[in-house]
PDB file of C-alpha atoms in Angstrom:
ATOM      1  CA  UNK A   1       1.990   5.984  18.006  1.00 90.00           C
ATOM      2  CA  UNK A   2       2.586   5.537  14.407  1.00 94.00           C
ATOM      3  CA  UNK A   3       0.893   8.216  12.145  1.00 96.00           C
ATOM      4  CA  UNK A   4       0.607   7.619   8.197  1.00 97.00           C
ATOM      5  CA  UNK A   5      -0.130  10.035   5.228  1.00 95.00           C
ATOM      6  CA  UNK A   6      -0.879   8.827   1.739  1.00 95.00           C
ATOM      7  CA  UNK A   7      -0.805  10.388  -1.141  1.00 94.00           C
ATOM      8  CA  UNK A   8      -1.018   9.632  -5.920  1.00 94.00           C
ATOM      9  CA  UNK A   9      -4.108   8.563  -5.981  1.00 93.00           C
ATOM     10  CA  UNK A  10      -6.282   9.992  -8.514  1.00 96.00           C
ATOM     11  CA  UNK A  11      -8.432   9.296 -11.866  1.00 97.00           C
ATOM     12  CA  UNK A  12      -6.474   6.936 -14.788  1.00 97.00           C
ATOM     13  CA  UNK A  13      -7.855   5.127 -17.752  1.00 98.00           C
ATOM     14  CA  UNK A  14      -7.752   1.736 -17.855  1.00 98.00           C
ATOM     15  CA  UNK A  15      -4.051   0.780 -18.921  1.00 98.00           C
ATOM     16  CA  UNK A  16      -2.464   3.368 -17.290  1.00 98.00           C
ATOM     17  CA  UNK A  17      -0.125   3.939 -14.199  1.00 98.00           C
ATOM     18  CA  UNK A  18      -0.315   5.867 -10.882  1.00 98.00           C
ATOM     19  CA  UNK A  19       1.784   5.443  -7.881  1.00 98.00           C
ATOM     20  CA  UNK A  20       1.141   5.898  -4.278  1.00 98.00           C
ATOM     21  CA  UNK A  21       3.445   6.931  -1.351  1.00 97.00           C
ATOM     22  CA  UNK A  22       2.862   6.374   2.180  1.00 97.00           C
ATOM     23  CA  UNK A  23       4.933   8.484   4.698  1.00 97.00           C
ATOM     24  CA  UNK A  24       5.033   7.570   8.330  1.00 96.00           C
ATOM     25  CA  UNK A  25       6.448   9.473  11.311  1.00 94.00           C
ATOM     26  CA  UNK A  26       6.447   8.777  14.747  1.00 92.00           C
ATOM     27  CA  UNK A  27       7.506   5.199  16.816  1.00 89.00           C
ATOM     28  CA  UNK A  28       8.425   4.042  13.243  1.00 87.00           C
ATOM     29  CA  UNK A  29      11.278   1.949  14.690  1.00 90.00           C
ATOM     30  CA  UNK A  30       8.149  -0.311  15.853  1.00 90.00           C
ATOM     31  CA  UNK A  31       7.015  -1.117  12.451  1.00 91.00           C
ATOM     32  CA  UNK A  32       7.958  -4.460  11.158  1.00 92.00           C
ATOM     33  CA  UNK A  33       5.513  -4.830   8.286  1.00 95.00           C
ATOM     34  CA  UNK A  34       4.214  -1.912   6.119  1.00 96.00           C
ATOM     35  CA  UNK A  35       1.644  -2.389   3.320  1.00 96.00           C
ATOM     36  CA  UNK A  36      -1.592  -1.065   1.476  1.00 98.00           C
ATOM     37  CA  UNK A  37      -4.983  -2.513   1.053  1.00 97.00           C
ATOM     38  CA  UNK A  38      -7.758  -1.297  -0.814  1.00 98.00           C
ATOM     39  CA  UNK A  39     -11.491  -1.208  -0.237  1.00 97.00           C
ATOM     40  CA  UNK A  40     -14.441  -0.803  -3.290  1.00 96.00           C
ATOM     41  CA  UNK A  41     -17.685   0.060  -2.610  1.00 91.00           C
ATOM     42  CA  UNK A  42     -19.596  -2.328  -1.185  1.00 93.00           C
ATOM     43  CA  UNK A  43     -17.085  -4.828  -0.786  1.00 95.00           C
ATOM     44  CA  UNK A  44     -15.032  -5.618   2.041  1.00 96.00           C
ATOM     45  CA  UNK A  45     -11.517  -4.486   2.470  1.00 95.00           C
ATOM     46  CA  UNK A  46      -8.882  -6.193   0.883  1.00 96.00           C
ATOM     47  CA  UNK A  47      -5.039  -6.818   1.377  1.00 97.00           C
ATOM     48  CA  UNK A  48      -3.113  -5.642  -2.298  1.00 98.00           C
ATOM     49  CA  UNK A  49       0.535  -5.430  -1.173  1.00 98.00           C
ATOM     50  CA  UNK A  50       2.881  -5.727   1.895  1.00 97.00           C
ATOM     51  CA  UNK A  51       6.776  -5.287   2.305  1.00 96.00           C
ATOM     52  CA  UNK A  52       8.881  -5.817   5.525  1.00 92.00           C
ATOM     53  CA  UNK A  53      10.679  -3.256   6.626  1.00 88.00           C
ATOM     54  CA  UNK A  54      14.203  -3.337   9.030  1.00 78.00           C
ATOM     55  CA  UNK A  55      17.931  -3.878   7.713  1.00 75.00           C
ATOM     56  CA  UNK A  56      17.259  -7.195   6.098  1.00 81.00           C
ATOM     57  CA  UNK A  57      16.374  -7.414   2.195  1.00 87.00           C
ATOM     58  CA  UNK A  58      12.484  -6.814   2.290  1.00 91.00           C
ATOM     59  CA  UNK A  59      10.198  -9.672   1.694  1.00 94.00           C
ATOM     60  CA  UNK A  60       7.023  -8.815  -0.397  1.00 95.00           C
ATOM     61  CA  UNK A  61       3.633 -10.097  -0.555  1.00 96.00           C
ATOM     62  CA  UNK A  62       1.309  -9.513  -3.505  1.00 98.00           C
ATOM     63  CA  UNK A  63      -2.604 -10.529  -3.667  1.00 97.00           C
ATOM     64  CA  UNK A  64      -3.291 -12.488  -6.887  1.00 97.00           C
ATOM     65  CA  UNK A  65      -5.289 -10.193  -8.345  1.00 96.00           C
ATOM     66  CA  UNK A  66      -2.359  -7.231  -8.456  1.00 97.00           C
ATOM     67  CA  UNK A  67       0.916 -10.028  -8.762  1.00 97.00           C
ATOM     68  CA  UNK A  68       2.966  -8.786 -11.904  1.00 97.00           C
ATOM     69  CA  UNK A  69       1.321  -5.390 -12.471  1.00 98.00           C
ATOM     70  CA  UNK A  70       1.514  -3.772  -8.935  1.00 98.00           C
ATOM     71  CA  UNK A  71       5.200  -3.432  -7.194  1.00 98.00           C
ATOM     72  CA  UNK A  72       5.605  -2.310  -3.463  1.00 97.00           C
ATOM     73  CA  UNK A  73       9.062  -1.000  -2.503  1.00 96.00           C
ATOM     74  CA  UNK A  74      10.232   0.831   0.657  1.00 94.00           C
ATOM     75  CA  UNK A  75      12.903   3.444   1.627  1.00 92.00           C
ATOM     76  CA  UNK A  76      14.212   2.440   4.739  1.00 88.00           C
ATOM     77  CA  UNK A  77      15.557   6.208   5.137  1.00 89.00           C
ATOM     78  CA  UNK A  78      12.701   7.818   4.681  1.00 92.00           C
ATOM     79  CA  UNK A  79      10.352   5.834   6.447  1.00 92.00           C
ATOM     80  CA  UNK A  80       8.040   6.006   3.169  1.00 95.00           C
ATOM     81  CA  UNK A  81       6.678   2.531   1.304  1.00 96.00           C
ATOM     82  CA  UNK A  82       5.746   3.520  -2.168  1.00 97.00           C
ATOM     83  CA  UNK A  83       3.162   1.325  -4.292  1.00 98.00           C
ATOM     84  CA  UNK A  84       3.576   1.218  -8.537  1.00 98.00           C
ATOM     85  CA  UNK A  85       0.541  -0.002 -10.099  1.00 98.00           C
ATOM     86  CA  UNK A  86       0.891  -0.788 -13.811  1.00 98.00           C
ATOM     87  CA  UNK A  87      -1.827  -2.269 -16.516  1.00 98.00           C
ATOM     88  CA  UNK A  88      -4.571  -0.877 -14.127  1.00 98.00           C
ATOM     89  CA  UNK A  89      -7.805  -2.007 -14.731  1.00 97.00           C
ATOM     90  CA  UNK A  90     -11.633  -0.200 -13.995  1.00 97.00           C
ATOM     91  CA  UNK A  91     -11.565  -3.683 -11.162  1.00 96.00           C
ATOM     92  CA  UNK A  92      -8.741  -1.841  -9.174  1.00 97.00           C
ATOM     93  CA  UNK A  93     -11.100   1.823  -8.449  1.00 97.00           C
ATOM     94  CA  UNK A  94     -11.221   1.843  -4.746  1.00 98.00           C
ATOM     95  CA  UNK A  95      -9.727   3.169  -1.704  1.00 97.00           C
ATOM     96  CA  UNK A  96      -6.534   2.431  -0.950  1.00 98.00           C
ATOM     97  CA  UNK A  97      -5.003   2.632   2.752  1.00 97.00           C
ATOM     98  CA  UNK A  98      -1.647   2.168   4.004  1.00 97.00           C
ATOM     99  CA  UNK A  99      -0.586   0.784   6.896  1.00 95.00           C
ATOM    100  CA  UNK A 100       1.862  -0.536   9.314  1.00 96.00           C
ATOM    101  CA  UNK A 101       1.975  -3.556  11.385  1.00 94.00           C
ATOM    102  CA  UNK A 102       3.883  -3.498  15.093  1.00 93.00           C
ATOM    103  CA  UNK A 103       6.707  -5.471  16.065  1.00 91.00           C
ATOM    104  CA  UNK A 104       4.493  -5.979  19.208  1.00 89.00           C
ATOM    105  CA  UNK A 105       1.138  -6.465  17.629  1.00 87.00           C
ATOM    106  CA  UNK A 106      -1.478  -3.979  16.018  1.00 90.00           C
ATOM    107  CA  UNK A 107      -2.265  -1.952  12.902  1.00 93.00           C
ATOM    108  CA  UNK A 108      -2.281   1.740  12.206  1.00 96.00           C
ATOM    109  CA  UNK A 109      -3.920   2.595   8.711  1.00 96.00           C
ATOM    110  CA  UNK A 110      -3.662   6.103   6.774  1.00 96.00           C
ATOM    111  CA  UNK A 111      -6.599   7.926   5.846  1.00 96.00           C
ATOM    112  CA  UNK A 112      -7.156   6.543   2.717  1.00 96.00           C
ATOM    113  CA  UNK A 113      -6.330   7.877  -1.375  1.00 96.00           C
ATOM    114  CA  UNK A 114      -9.205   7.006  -3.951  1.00 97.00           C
ATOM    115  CA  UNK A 115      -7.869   5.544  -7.177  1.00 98.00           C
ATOM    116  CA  UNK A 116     -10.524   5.657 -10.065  1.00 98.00           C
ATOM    117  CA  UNK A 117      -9.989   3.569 -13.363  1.00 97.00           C
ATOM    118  CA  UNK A 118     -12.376   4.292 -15.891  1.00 96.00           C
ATOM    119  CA  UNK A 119     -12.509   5.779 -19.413  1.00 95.00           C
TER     120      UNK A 119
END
């Protein structure tokens, strides 16, 4: 069992910066992958960012829409994969959810933060 807590979200005008951290806790060793997608309403869910995690020098993975203004980056120590978003525009309001993908298969997702853009 892998549980994960967000937190950073919040309301920012278009432009501006906000920066999420997700914390997990539990079989954490099992993670291979950690990352964050985001959902708007009505839309379908949508992968923004992803980082491996482990001894080696992370790999990351960055949607096109977010590559260049969003940054994902991970501390191996404290199990926590933090998410910088930069130049954020009204497009980017939506839910975002961390999770973590299993050495062995399967997802676990956080609860969800809501990140607003708009003037």
């Amino acid at each position: 069992q892998v549980q994960l807590v967000e937190s950073g979200g919040g309301l920012v005008r278009p432009g501006g910066s906000l920066r999420l951290s997700c914390a997990a806790s539990g079989s954490v060793f099992s993670i291979n992958v950690m990352g964050w997608h985001r959902q708007a309403p009505g839309k379908e869910r949508e992968l923004v960012a992803t980082i491996t995690t482990g001894r080696t020098r992370p790999e990351t993975n960055y949607s096109d829409s977010v590559k260049g203004r969003f940054t994902i980056s991970r501390d191996n120590a404290k199990n926590t994969v933090d998410l910088q978003m930069n130049s954020l525009k009204p497009e980017d309001t939506a839910v975002y959810y961390c999770y973590a993908h299993l050495i062995v298969g399967g997802n676990y997702w956080g609860q969800g933060t809501q990140v607003t853009v708009s003037s």
